[in-house]
Amino acid sequence: MLLSARRTCGAVAAWAGRRPFWGGVLLIASGAEIALTPVIGTGVIIHTGVGGYAGFLLGSFLGAMGAGLWFVPEQRFVLAVLAVMAALSAFVLSNLGGFLLGSLLAIGGAALGFAWMPREPRQED
Amino acid sequence: MRWKRFWLMLAPSLAALAVLAAGMAQGAVPASFAVSGRQIKVSAAKLSGRGVGIVPGVVRSMDGRQHVVLHLSLRSAQVYGLCQSAEVDTPLGPFTVRLGTRDREKPSQVSHLSISATSLGADVGLGSVVLNRDAGVLGAESVLKGKRGDYGVGVLTFSARNVTADAWMVMGGSFMVDGLSVAIGRDVRPCF
């Protein structure tokens, strides 16, 4: 039981090590935050954004970019640039990007994804 | 990780964000506002100040509907007994959120206050009233500008008692509130 748990843990860590894991986590978190800010608001909140739809669209877009970093890490440069664009649009269009937090998370996540490199096999010569 | 690349991406992005924020603060980048799909109640025991403009306008709520309102903009005001409440639906049923000042004797200083109201009631004393002033010149320093050629009311000084308003939105350039109390609950009383 314990052994299998440890093995699962190790597998997850290995899986995370093969991709820009934390960049993806930050992007997905930022997407959720931007998309959900209008929903979980107190009801008296002023929602900036084109009718609030922008929050859902940009939030899900950022989430998709995060998932993309996980499952298509080869495309990380394009994904990261697109994510930064979405984060900046969200800042203007949707509650200041989830009250700034969402946009900052997304930019941080995109930069992490942009900077990630696959671990190169150790060179011996 | 290539940390140089990390900063290469982060720095220009944050710079762009800062530019957007600065532009927005100056009103260069239009932030389109939508209000939540419910009305709020705003009341004050006493309100006095300078520079009032009342112009007609339209606000949009989350569900895309538009609501005709009166935009009230006050350049500066002293508010006694400020209160604002709204009903919200939660999974546990309707609750009331209420923000207010604890001490009714202490004034709150407000500058550039804007209220988008559908109905407004108060006992008022006004000084230097101009009815049917062009709406385009009223509320010039607030976000809610009137349209040129629209009906507007301009007031230089005012004091009001027992102010009650059904509003869609309240914006304050700056609020200085002593002893703010926030309450949410099923048995919290709305402001009026």
PDB file of C-alpha atoms in Angstrom:
ATOM      1  CA  MET A   1       0.000   0.000   0.000  1.00  0.00           C
ATOM      2  CA  LEU A   2       2.630   2.435   1.149  1.00  0.00           C
ATOM      3  CA  LEU A   3       4.964   1.205  -1.516  1.00  0.00           C
ATOM      4  CA  SER A   4       2.393   1.687  -4.267  1.00  0.00           C
ATOM      5  CA  ALA A   5       1.602   5.190  -2.956  1.00  0.00           C
ATOM      6  CA  ARG A   6       5.268   6.024  -3.092  1.00  0.00           C
ATOM      7  CA  ARG A   7       5.499   4.608  -6.562  1.00  0.00           C
ATOM      8  CA  THR A   8       2.519   6.722  -7.698  1.00  0.00           C
ATOM      9  CA  CYS A   9       4.171   9.773  -6.169  1.00  0.00           C
ATOM     10  CA  GLY A  10       7.346   9.040  -8.038  1.00  0.00           C
ATOM     11  CA  ALA A  11       5.445   8.558 -11.284  1.00  0.00           C
ATOM     12  CA  VAL A  12       3.671  11.893 -10.841  1.00  0.00           C
ATOM     13  CA  ALA A  13       6.960  13.631 -10.102  1.00  0.00           C
ATOM     14  CA  ALA A  14       8.532  12.079 -13.178  1.00  0.00           C
ATOM     15  CA  TRP A  15       5.512  13.089 -15.274  1.00  0.00           C
ATOM     16  CA  ALA A  16       5.761  16.648 -13.946  1.00  0.00           C
ATOM     17  CA  GLY A  17       9.483  16.690 -14.598  1.00  0.00           C
ATOM     18  CA  ARG A  18       9.003  16.002 -18.290  1.00  0.00           C
ATOM     19  CA  ARG A  19       6.922  19.112 -18.932  1.00  0.00           C
ATOM     20  CA  PRO A  20       6.633  22.775 -17.841  1.00  0.00           C
ATOM     21  CA  PHE A  21       4.459  21.667 -14.985  1.00  0.00           C
ATOM     22  CA  TRP A  22       4.389  24.767 -12.787  1.00  0.00           C
ATOM     23  CA  GLY A  23       3.893  27.097 -15.732  1.00  0.00           C
ATOM     24  CA  GLY A  24       0.818  25.063 -16.636  1.00  0.00           C
ATOM     25  CA  VAL A  25      -0.427  25.101 -13.054  1.00  0.00           C
ATOM     26  CA  LEU A  26      -0.146  28.893 -12.852  1.00  0.00           C
ATOM     27  CA  LEU A  27      -1.890  29.358 -16.204  1.00  0.00           C
ATOM     28  CA  ILE A  28      -4.781  27.068 -15.279  1.00  0.00           C
ATOM     29  CA  ALA A  29      -5.127  28.754 -11.884  1.00  0.00           C
ATOM     30  CA  SER A  30      -5.146  32.199 -13.492  1.00  0.00           C
ATOM     31  CA  GLY A  31      -7.740  31.081 -16.034  1.00  0.00           C
ATOM     32  CA  ALA A  32      -9.989  29.757 -13.293  1.00  0.00           C
ATOM     33  CA  GLU A  33      -9.541  32.922 -11.259  1.00  0.00           C
ATOM     34  CA  ILE A  34     -10.383  35.233 -14.170  1.00  0.00           C
ATOM     35  CA  ALA A  35     -13.348  33.132 -15.269  1.00  0.00           C
ATOM     36  CA  LEU A  36     -14.783  32.719 -11.779  1.00  0.00           C
ATOM     37  CA  THR A  37     -14.319  36.254 -10.429  1.00  0.00           C
ATOM     38  CA  PRO A  38     -17.676  37.439 -11.825  1.00  0.00           C
ATOM     39  CA  VAL A  39     -19.435  34.307 -10.520  1.00  0.00           C
ATOM     40  CA  ILE A  40     -18.195  34.301  -6.951  1.00  0.00           C
ATOM     41  CA  GLY A  41     -18.456  38.073  -6.608  1.00  0.00           C
ATOM     42  CA  THR A  42     -20.491  39.413  -3.737  1.00  0.00           C
ATOM     43  CA  GLY A  43     -23.287  40.562  -6.006  1.00  0.00           C
ATOM     44  CA  VAL A  44     -22.443  44.204  -5.444  1.00  0.00           C
ATOM     45  CA  ILE A  45     -19.238  43.985  -7.404  1.00  0.00           C
ATOM     46  CA  ILE A  46     -18.838  45.981 -10.569  1.00  0.00           C
ATOM     47  CA  HIS A  47     -17.832  43.659 -13.351  1.00  0.00           C
ATOM     48  CA  THR A  48     -15.670  45.256 -15.954  1.00  0.00           C
ATOM     49  CA  GLY A  49     -15.779  43.527 -19.271  1.00  0.00           C
ATOM     50  CA  VAL A  50     -17.967  43.197 -22.294  1.00  0.00           C
ATOM     51  CA  GLY A  51     -20.974  41.928 -20.422  1.00  0.00           C
ATOM     52  CA  GLY A  52     -18.716  39.629 -18.412  1.00  0.00           C
ATOM     53  CA  TYR A  53     -18.350  37.184 -21.295  1.00  0.00           C
ATOM     54  CA  ALA A  54     -14.760  38.232 -21.814  1.00  0.00           C
ATOM     55  CA  GLY A  55     -13.903  36.785 -18.421  1.00  0.00           C
ATOM     56  CA  PHE A  56     -15.216  33.357 -19.339  1.00  0.00           C
ATOM     57  CA  LEU A  57     -13.626  33.375 -22.774  1.00  0.00           C
ATOM     58  CA  LEU A  58     -10.214  34.605 -21.677  1.00  0.00           C
ATOM     59  CA  GLY A  59     -10.260  32.462 -18.551  1.00  0.00           C
ATOM     60  CA  SER A  60     -10.950  29.284 -20.482  1.00  0.00           C
ATOM     61  CA  PHE A  61      -8.407  30.323 -23.096  1.00  0.00           C
ATOM     62  CA  LEU A  62      -5.732  30.693 -20.403  1.00  0.00           C
ATOM     63  CA  GLY A  63      -6.731  27.344 -18.942  1.00  0.00           C
ATOM     64  CA  ALA A  64      -6.367  25.788 -22.387  1.00  0.00           C
ATOM     65  CA  MET A  65      -2.913  27.331 -22.762  1.00  0.00           C
ATOM     66  CA  GLY A  66      -1.968  25.806 -19.396  1.00  0.00           C
ATOM     67  CA  ALA A  67      -3.195  22.388 -20.490  1.00  0.00           C
ATOM     68  CA  GLY A  68      -1.309  22.905 -23.730  1.00  0.00           C
ATOM     69  CA  LEU A  69       1.931  23.480 -21.821  1.00  0.00           C
ATOM     70  CA  TRP A  70       1.361  20.155 -20.086  1.00  0.00           C
ATOM     71  CA  PHE A  71       0.426  18.022 -23.046  1.00  0.00           C
ATOM     72  CA  VAL A  72       2.189  19.738 -25.934  1.00  0.00           C
ATOM     73  CA  PRO A  73       5.310  21.112 -24.280  1.00  0.00           C
ATOM     74  CA  GLU A  74       7.076  21.373 -27.657  1.00  0.00           C
ATOM     75  CA  GLN A  75       4.755  24.294 -28.467  1.00  0.00           C
ATOM     76  CA  ARG A  76       5.604  26.176 -25.284  1.00  0.00           C
ATOM     77  CA  PHE A  77       6.921  29.322 -26.984  1.00  0.00           C
ATOM     78  CA  VAL A  78       3.765  29.922 -29.013  1.00  0.00           C
ATOM     79  CA  LEU A  79       1.536  28.961 -26.101  1.00  0.00           C
ATOM     80  CA  ALA A  80       3.372  31.296 -23.734  1.00  0.00           C
ATOM     81  CA  VAL A  81       3.123  34.276 -26.090  1.00  0.00           C
ATOM     82  CA  LEU A  82      -0.582  33.637 -26.669  1.00  0.00           C
ATOM     83  CA  ALA A  83      -1.126  33.314 -22.931  1.00  0.00           C
ATOM     84  CA  VAL A  84       0.555  36.664 -22.270  1.00  0.00           C
ATOM     85  CA  MET A  85      -1.667  38.290 -24.918  1.00  0.00           C
ATOM     86  CA  ALA A  86      -4.737  36.783 -23.264  1.00  0.00           C
ATOM     87  CA  ALA A  87      -3.554  37.912 -19.834  1.00  0.00           C
ATOM     88  CA  LEU A  88      -3.141  41.493 -21.073  1.00  0.00           C
ATOM     89  CA  SER A  89      -6.556  41.423 -22.763  1.00  0.00           C
ATOM     90  CA  ALA A  90      -8.102  40.070 -19.593  1.00  0.00           C
ATOM     91  CA  PHE A  91      -6.624  42.977 -17.674  1.00  0.00           C
ATOM     92  CA  VAL A  92      -8.434  45.460 -19.894  1.00  0.00           C
ATOM     93  CA  LEU A  93     -11.615  43.485 -20.526  1.00  0.00           C
ATOM     94  CA  SER A  94     -12.417  41.525 -17.418  1.00  0.00           C
ATOM     95  CA  ASN A  95     -12.354  42.925 -13.897  1.00  0.00           C
ATOM     96  CA  LEU A  96      -8.785  44.156 -14.337  1.00  0.00           C
ATOM     97  CA  GLY A  97      -7.770  40.573 -15.005  1.00  0.00           C
ATOM     98  CA  GLY A  98      -9.454  39.160 -11.946  1.00  0.00           C
ATOM     99  CA  PHE A  99      -8.316  42.123  -9.889  1.00  0.00           C
ATOM    100  CA  LEU A 100      -4.761  41.947 -11.214  1.00  0.00           C
ATOM    101  CA  LEU A 101      -4.081  38.580  -9.574  1.00  0.00           C
ATOM    102  CA  GLY A 102      -5.204  36.528 -12.561  1.00  0.00           C
ATOM    103  CA  SER A 103      -3.164  38.532 -15.048  1.00  0.00           C
ATOM    104  CA  LEU A 104      -0.051  38.356 -12.872  1.00  0.00           C
ATOM    105  CA  LEU A 105      -0.438  34.596 -12.387  1.00  0.00           C
ATOM    106  CA  ALA A 106      -0.882  34.123 -16.115  1.00  0.00           C
ATOM    107  CA  ILE A 107       2.177  36.208 -17.002  1.00  0.00           C
ATOM    108  CA  GLY A 108       4.259  34.367 -14.410  1.00  0.00           C
ATOM    109  CA  GLY A 109       3.032  31.011 -15.680  1.00  0.00           C
ATOM    110  CA  ALA A 110       3.672  31.948 -19.300  1.00  0.00           C
ATOM    111  CA  ALA A 111       7.206  33.092 -18.465  1.00  0.00           C
ATOM    112  CA  LEU A 112       7.871  29.830 -16.611  1.00  0.00           C
ATOM    113  CA  GLY A 113       6.568  27.847 -19.577  1.00  0.00           C
ATOM    114  CA  PHE A 114       8.628  29.972 -21.973  1.00  0.00           C
ATOM    115  CA  ALA A 115      11.798  29.388 -19.971  1.00  0.00           C
ATOM    116  CA  TRP A 116      11.339  25.637 -19.513  1.00  0.00           C
ATOM    117  CA  MET A 117      13.753  23.303 -21.236  1.00  0.00           C
ATOM    118  CA  PRO A 118      13.617  19.538 -21.461  1.00  0.00           C
ATOM    119  CA  ARG A 119      16.314  17.946 -19.357  1.00  0.00           C
ATOM    120  CA  GLU A 120      19.066  17.003 -21.723  1.00  0.00           C
ATOM    121  CA  PRO A 121      20.641  13.588 -21.430  1.00  0.00           C
ATOM    122  CA  ARG A 122      23.971  13.959 -19.692  1.00  0.00           C
ATOM    123  CA  GLN A 123      26.713  14.271 -22.237  1.00  0.00           C
ATOM    124  CA  GLU A 124      29.740  12.144 -21.775  1.00  0.00           C
ATOM    125  CA  ASP A 125      32.799  12.345 -23.850  1.00  0.00           C
TER     126      ASP A 125
ATOM    127  CA  MET B   1      15.059  25.998 -16.864  1.00  0.00           C
ATOM    128  CA  ARG B   2      16.615  28.900 -18.702  1.00  0.00           C
ATOM    129  CA  TRP B   3      16.165  31.718 -16.258  1.00  0.00           C
ATOM    130  CA  LYS B   4      17.370  34.304 -18.741  1.00  0.00           C
ATOM    131  CA  ARG B   5      14.432  33.360 -20.953  1.00  0.00           C
ATOM    132  CA  PHE B   6      12.114  33.596 -17.984  1.00  0.00           C
ATOM    133  CA  TRP B   7      13.035  37.237 -17.420  1.00  0.00           C
ATOM    134  CA  LEU B   8      13.039  37.905 -21.162  1.00  0.00           C
ATOM    135  CA  MET B   9       9.363  36.923 -21.221  1.00  0.00           C
ATOM    136  CA  LEU B  10       8.358  38.345 -17.856  1.00  0.00           C
ATOM    137  CA  ALA B  11       9.857  41.832 -18.126  1.00  0.00           C
ATOM    138  CA  PRO B  12       8.142  43.015 -21.336  1.00  0.00           C
ATOM    139  CA  SER B  13       4.853  41.428 -20.266  1.00  0.00           C
ATOM    140  CA  LEU B  14       4.862  43.240 -16.950  1.00  0.00           C
ATOM    141  CA  ALA B  15       5.888  46.444 -18.705  1.00  0.00           C
ATOM    142  CA  ALA B  16       2.911  46.098 -21.045  1.00  0.00           C
ATOM    143  CA  LEU B  17       0.661  45.462 -18.056  1.00  0.00           C
ATOM    144  CA  ALA B  18       1.976  48.588 -16.356  1.00  0.00           C
ATOM    145  CA  VAL B  19       1.373  50.642 -19.498  1.00  0.00           C
ATOM    146  CA  LEU B  20      -2.191  49.343 -19.685  1.00  0.00           C
ATOM    147  CA  ALA B  21      -2.764  50.090 -16.015  1.00  0.00           C
ATOM    148  CA  ALA B  22      -1.391  53.605 -16.344  1.00  0.00           C
ATOM    149  CA  GLY B  23      -3.431  54.220 -19.475  1.00  0.00           C
ATOM    150  CA  MET B  24      -6.544  52.943 -17.772  1.00  0.00           C
ATOM    151  CA  ALA B  25      -5.985  55.179 -14.754  1.00  0.00           C
ATOM    152  CA  GLN B  26      -5.877  58.142 -17.108  1.00  0.00           C
ATOM    153  CA  GLY B  27      -8.873  56.934 -19.044  1.00  0.00           C
ATOM    154  CA  ALA B  28      -6.920  56.398 -22.252  1.00  0.00           C
ATOM    155  CA  VAL B  29      -7.811  52.718 -22.480  1.00  0.00           C
ATOM    156  CA  PRO B  30     -11.541  52.356 -22.196  1.00  0.00           C
ATOM    157  CA  ALA B  31     -12.547  49.826 -19.584  1.00  0.00           C
ATOM    158  CA  SER B  32     -16.071  48.846 -20.446  1.00  0.00           C
ATOM    159  CA  PHE B  33     -18.106  48.424 -17.341  1.00  0.00           C
ATOM    160  CA  ALA B  34     -20.948  46.046 -16.827  1.00  0.00           C
ATOM    161  CA  VAL B  35     -22.802  45.925 -13.553  1.00  0.00           C
ATOM    162  CA  SER B  36     -24.136  42.844 -11.841  1.00  0.00           C
ATOM    163  CA  GLY B  37     -27.692  41.931 -12.714  1.00  0.00           C
ATOM    164  CA  ARG B  38     -29.196  43.156  -9.489  1.00  0.00           C
ATOM    165  CA  GLN B  39     -29.938  46.467  -7.924  1.00  0.00           C
ATOM    166  CA  ILE B  40     -28.422  47.725  -4.722  1.00  0.00           C
ATOM    167  CA  LYS B  41     -29.811  50.026  -2.094  1.00  0.00           C
ATOM    168  CA  VAL B  42     -27.813  53.026  -0.983  1.00  0.00           C
ATOM    169  CA  SER B  43     -28.784  55.329   1.848  1.00  0.00           C
ATOM    170  CA  ALA B  44     -27.264  58.047   3.953  1.00  0.00           C
ATOM    171  CA  ALA B  45     -28.574  59.873   6.992  1.00  0.00           C
ATOM    172  CA  LYS B  46     -26.994  63.142   5.907  1.00  0.00           C
ATOM    173  CA  LEU B  47     -25.061  64.169   2.839  1.00  0.00           C
ATOM    174  CA  SER B  48     -23.484  67.504   2.046  1.00  0.00           C
ATOM    175  CA  GLY B  49     -20.986  68.610  -0.507  1.00  0.00           C
ATOM    176  CA  ARG B  50     -20.133  70.590  -3.597  1.00  0.00           C
ATOM    177  CA  GLY B  51     -20.375  70.113  -7.318  1.00  0.00           C
ATOM    178  CA  VAL B  52     -23.261  67.897  -8.278  1.00  0.00           C
ATOM    179  CA  GLY B  53     -24.256  66.843 -11.758  1.00  0.00           C
ATOM    180  CA  ILE B  54     -27.264  64.760 -12.662  1.00  0.00           C
ATOM    181  CA  VAL B  55     -27.407  63.386 -16.193  1.00  0.00           C
ATOM    182  CA  PRO B  56     -29.349  60.555 -17.801  1.00  0.00           C
ATOM    183  CA  GLY B  57     -27.411  57.523 -18.928  1.00  0.00           C
ATOM    184  CA  VAL B  58     -27.439  53.790 -19.503  1.00  0.00           C
ATOM    185  CA  VAL B  59     -25.665  50.997 -17.623  1.00  0.00           C
ATOM    186  CA  ARG B  60     -25.280  47.432 -18.773  1.00  0.00           C
ATOM    187  CA  SER B  61     -25.643  44.503 -16.458  1.00  0.00           C
ATOM    188  CA  MET B  62     -23.966  41.113 -16.683  1.00  0.00           C
ATOM    189  CA  ASP B  63     -26.882  39.531 -18.525  1.00  0.00           C
ATOM    190  CA  GLY B  64     -26.440  42.059 -21.327  1.00  0.00           C
ATOM    191  CA  ARG B  65     -29.546  44.059 -20.526  1.00  0.00           C
ATOM    192  CA  GLN B  66     -29.349  47.817 -20.454  1.00  0.00           C
ATOM    193  CA  HIS B  67     -30.882  49.937 -17.766  1.00  0.00           C
ATOM    194  CA  VAL B  68     -31.747  53.588 -17.999  1.00  0.00           C
ATOM    195  CA  VAL B  69     -30.425  55.416 -14.971  1.00  0.00           C
ATOM    196  CA  LEU B  70     -29.576  58.836 -13.665  1.00  0.00           C
ATOM    197  CA  HIS B  71     -25.864  59.306 -13.217  1.00  0.00           C
ATOM    198  CA  LEU B  72     -25.240  61.395 -10.143  1.00  0.00           C
ATOM    199  CA  SER B  73     -21.745  62.681  -9.777  1.00  0.00           C
ATOM    200  CA  LEU B  74     -20.556  64.564  -6.711  1.00  0.00           C
ATOM    201  CA  ARG B  75     -17.172  66.233  -6.749  1.00  0.00           C
ATOM    202  CA  SER B  76     -16.732  66.077  -3.013  1.00  0.00           C
ATOM    203  CA  ALA B  77     -19.079  65.117  -0.236  1.00  0.00           C
ATOM    204  CA  GLN B  78     -19.356  64.432   3.460  1.00  0.00           C
ATOM    205  CA  VAL B  79     -21.583  61.495   4.233  1.00  0.00           C
ATOM    206  CA  TYR B  80     -23.058  60.631   7.618  1.00  0.00           C
ATOM    207  CA  GLY B  81     -24.505  57.177   8.196  1.00  0.00           C
ATOM    208  CA  LEU B  82     -23.537  55.713   4.868  1.00  0.00           C
ATOM    209  CA  CYS B  83     -25.177  52.396   4.122  1.00  0.00           C
ATOM    210  CA  GLN B  84     -25.286  50.104   1.114  1.00  0.00           C
ATOM    211  CA  SER B  85     -27.005  46.755   0.860  1.00  0.00           C
ATOM    212  CA  ALA B  86     -27.768  44.138  -1.742  1.00  0.00           C
ATOM    213  CA  GLU B  87     -29.518  40.795  -1.831  1.00  0.00           C
ATOM    214  CA  VAL B  88     -27.443  37.917  -3.127  1.00  0.00           C
ATOM    215  CA  ASP B  89     -28.488  34.393  -3.983  1.00  0.00           C
ATOM    216  CA  THR B  90     -26.349  31.720  -2.399  1.00  0.00           C
ATOM    217  CA  PRO B  91     -26.785  27.967  -2.405  1.00  0.00           C
ATOM    218  CA  LEU B  92     -28.275  28.436   1.065  1.00  0.00           C
ATOM    219  CA  GLY B  93     -30.915  30.885  -0.099  1.00  0.00           C
ATOM    220  CA  PRO B  94     -31.046  34.652  -0.338  1.00  0.00           C
ATOM    221  CA  PHE B  95     -28.675  36.578   1.886  1.00  0.00           C
ATOM    222  CA  THR B  96     -28.242  40.267   2.459  1.00  0.00           C
ATOM    223  CA  VAL B  97     -24.834  41.900   2.200  1.00  0.00           C
ATOM    224  CA  ARG B  98     -24.645  45.201   3.991  1.00  0.00           C
ATOM    225  CA  LEU B  99     -21.821  47.715   4.183  1.00  0.00           C
ATOM    226  CA  GLY B 100     -22.170  50.665   6.450  1.00  0.00           C
ATOM    227  CA  THR B 101     -20.525  53.003   8.882  1.00  0.00           C
ATOM    228  CA  ARG B 102     -20.743  51.932  12.472  1.00  0.00           C
ATOM    229  CA  ASP B 103     -20.881  55.432  13.924  1.00  0.00           C
ATOM    230  CA  ARG B 104     -23.636  57.622  12.521  1.00  0.00           C
ATOM    231  CA  GLU B 105     -22.019  60.795  13.896  1.00  0.00           C
ATOM    232  CA  LYS B 106     -18.682  60.514  12.118  1.00  0.00           C
ATOM    233  CA  PRO B 107     -18.620  61.724   8.520  1.00  0.00           C
ATOM    234  CA  SER B 108     -17.077  59.773   5.670  1.00  0.00           C
ATOM    235  CA  GLN B 109     -15.173  61.875   3.175  1.00  0.00           C
ATOM    236  CA  VAL B 110     -15.907  61.000  -0.410  1.00  0.00           C
ATOM    237  CA  SER B 111     -14.511  62.550  -3.544  1.00  0.00           C
ATOM    238  CA  HIS B 112     -15.655  61.981  -7.098  1.00  0.00           C
ATOM    239  CA  LEU B 113     -18.611  59.911  -6.019  1.00  0.00           C
ATOM    240  CA  SER B 114     -20.775  58.551  -8.820  1.00  0.00           C
ATOM    241  CA  ILE B 115     -24.125  56.877  -8.328  1.00  0.00           C
ATOM    242  CA  SER B 116     -26.184  55.338 -11.111  1.00  0.00           C
ATOM    243  CA  ALA B 117     -29.667  55.280  -9.666  1.00  0.00           C
ATOM    244  CA  THR B 118     -33.120  54.477 -10.924  1.00  0.00           C
ATOM    245  CA  SER B 119     -34.873  56.245  -8.109  1.00  0.00           C
ATOM    246  CA  LEU B 120     -33.700  58.718  -5.569  1.00  0.00           C
ATOM    247  CA  GLY B 121     -35.361  60.235  -2.537  1.00  0.00           C
ATOM    248  CA  ALA B 122     -34.075  62.896  -0.178  1.00  0.00           C
ATOM    249  CA  ASP B 123     -34.911  66.079   1.704  1.00  0.00           C
ATOM    250  CA  VAL B 124     -32.586  68.518   0.025  1.00  0.00           C
ATOM    251  CA  GLY B 125     -31.306  72.049   0.194  1.00  0.00           C
ATOM    252  CA  LEU B 126     -29.603  73.157  -2.978  1.00  0.00           C
ATOM    253  CA  GLY B 127     -27.545  76.215  -3.821  1.00  0.00           C
ATOM    254  CA  SER B 128     -27.068  77.617  -7.320  1.00  0.00           C
ATOM    255  CA  VAL B 129     -29.180  75.194  -9.289  1.00  0.00           C
ATOM    256  CA  VAL B 130     -29.198  75.121 -13.056  1.00  0.00           C
ATOM    257  CA  LEU B 131     -31.871  72.961 -14.597  1.00  0.00           C
ATOM    258  CA  ASN B 132     -31.415  71.740 -18.163  1.00  0.00           C
ATOM    259  CA  ARG B 133     -27.724  72.422 -18.263  1.00  0.00           C
ATOM    260  CA  ASP B 134     -26.000  70.613 -21.081  1.00  0.00           C
ATOM    261  CA  ALA B 135     -25.187  67.115 -19.877  1.00  0.00           C
ATOM    262  CA  GLY B 136     -21.905  67.057 -21.774  1.00  0.00           C
ATOM    263  CA  VAL B 137     -20.262  69.484 -19.379  1.00  0.00           C
ATOM    264  CA  LEU B 138     -21.498  67.835 -16.191  1.00  0.00           C
ATOM    265  CA  GLY B 139     -19.602  65.138 -14.338  1.00  0.00           C
ATOM    266  CA  ALA B 140     -16.621  65.869 -16.511  1.00  0.00           C
ATOM    267  CA  GLU B 141     -14.122  64.466 -14.050  1.00  0.00           C
ATOM    268  CA  SER B 142     -16.054  61.277 -13.340  1.00  0.00           C
ATOM    269  CA  VAL B 143     -16.185  58.120 -15.418  1.00  0.00           C
ATOM    270  CA  LEU B 144     -19.861  58.611 -16.100  1.00  0.00           C
ATOM    271  CA  LYS B 145     -19.945  61.506 -18.474  1.00  0.00           C
ATOM    272  CA  GLY B 146     -23.151  62.828 -19.871  1.00  0.00           C
ATOM    273  CA  LYS B 147     -23.818  63.062 -23.582  1.00  0.00           C
ATOM    274  CA  ARG B 148     -23.586  66.437 -25.223  1.00  0.00           C
ATOM    275  CA  GLY B 149     -27.042  67.809 -25.868  1.00  0.00           C
ATOM    276  CA  ASP B 150     -28.731  65.755 -23.155  1.00  0.00           C
ATOM    277  CA  TYR B 151     -30.744  67.162 -20.300  1.00  0.00           C
ATOM    278  CA  GLY B 152     -28.719  67.768 -17.170  1.00  0.00           C
ATOM    279  CA  VAL B 153     -28.938  69.351 -13.754  1.00  0.00           C
ATOM    280  CA  GLY B 154     -25.991  71.180 -12.257  1.00  0.00           C
ATOM    281  CA  VAL B 155     -25.792  72.134  -8.598  1.00  0.00           C
ATOM    282  CA  LEU B 156     -23.001  74.010  -6.862  1.00  0.00           C
ATOM    283  CA  THR B 157     -23.605  73.217  -3.203  1.00  0.00           C
ATOM    284  CA  PHE B 158     -26.059  70.893  -1.606  1.00  0.00           C
ATOM    285  CA  SER B 159     -27.066  69.247   1.619  1.00  0.00           C
ATOM    286  CA  ALA B 160     -29.500  66.401   1.914  1.00  0.00           C
ATOM    287  CA  ARG B 161     -31.057  64.329   4.663  1.00  0.00           C
ATOM    288  CA  ASN B 162     -32.501  60.818   4.622  1.00  0.00           C
ATOM    289  CA  VAL B 163     -31.101  59.999   1.238  1.00  0.00           C
ATOM    290  CA  THR B 164     -32.304  56.725  -0.233  1.00  0.00           C
ATOM    291  CA  ALA B 165     -31.507  55.425  -3.678  1.00  0.00           C
ATOM    292  CA  ASP B 166     -32.130  52.284  -5.696  1.00  0.00           C
ATOM    293  CA  ALA B 167     -28.922  52.082  -7.650  1.00  0.00           C
ATOM    294  CA  TRP B 168     -27.122  49.907 -10.150  1.00  0.00           C
ATOM    295  CA  MET B 169     -23.678  51.113  -9.321  1.00  0.00           C
ATOM    296  CA  VAL B 170     -21.765  53.304  -6.933  1.00  0.00           C
ATOM    297  CA  MET B 171     -18.235  54.442  -7.642  1.00  0.00           C
ATOM    298  CA  GLY B 172     -16.064  56.538  -5.408  1.00  0.00           C
ATOM    299  CA  GLY B 173     -12.855  58.169  -6.502  1.00  0.00           C
ATOM    300  CA  SER B 174     -11.801  57.892  -2.895  1.00  0.00           C
ATOM    301  CA  PHE B 175     -13.675  56.903   0.222  1.00  0.00           C
ATOM    302  CA  MET B 176     -12.425  57.704   3.693  1.00  0.00           C
ATOM    303  CA  VAL B 177     -14.604  55.730   6.052  1.00  0.00           C
ATOM    304  CA  ASP B 178     -14.125  55.578   9.802  1.00  0.00           C
ATOM    305  CA  GLY B 179     -15.380  52.321  11.215  1.00  0.00           C
ATOM    306  CA  LEU B 180     -16.706  50.425   8.251  1.00  0.00           C
ATOM    307  CA  SER B 181     -18.845  47.439   9.118  1.00  0.00           C
ATOM    308  CA  VAL B 182     -19.620  44.676   6.681  1.00  0.00           C
ATOM    309  CA  ALA B 183     -22.261  42.080   7.385  1.00  0.00           C
ATOM    310  CA  ILE B 184     -23.755  39.185   5.503  1.00  0.00           C
ATOM    311  CA  GLY B 185     -26.590  37.045   6.782  1.00  0.00           C
ATOM    312  CA  ARG B 186     -30.161  36.038   6.294  1.00  0.00           C
ATOM    313  CA  ASP B 187     -31.390  38.290   9.087  1.00  0.00           C
ATOM    314  CA  VAL B 188     -29.287  41.332   8.175  1.00  0.00           C
ATOM    315  CA  ARG B 189     -31.661  44.211   7.516  1.00  0.00           C
ATOM    316  CA  PRO B 190     -31.329  46.043   4.186  1.00  0.00           C
ATOM    317  CA  CYS B 191     -30.630  49.769   4.398  1.00  0.00           C
ATOM    318  CA  PHE B 192     -34.257  50.741   3.811  1.00  0.00           C
TER     319      PHE B 192
END
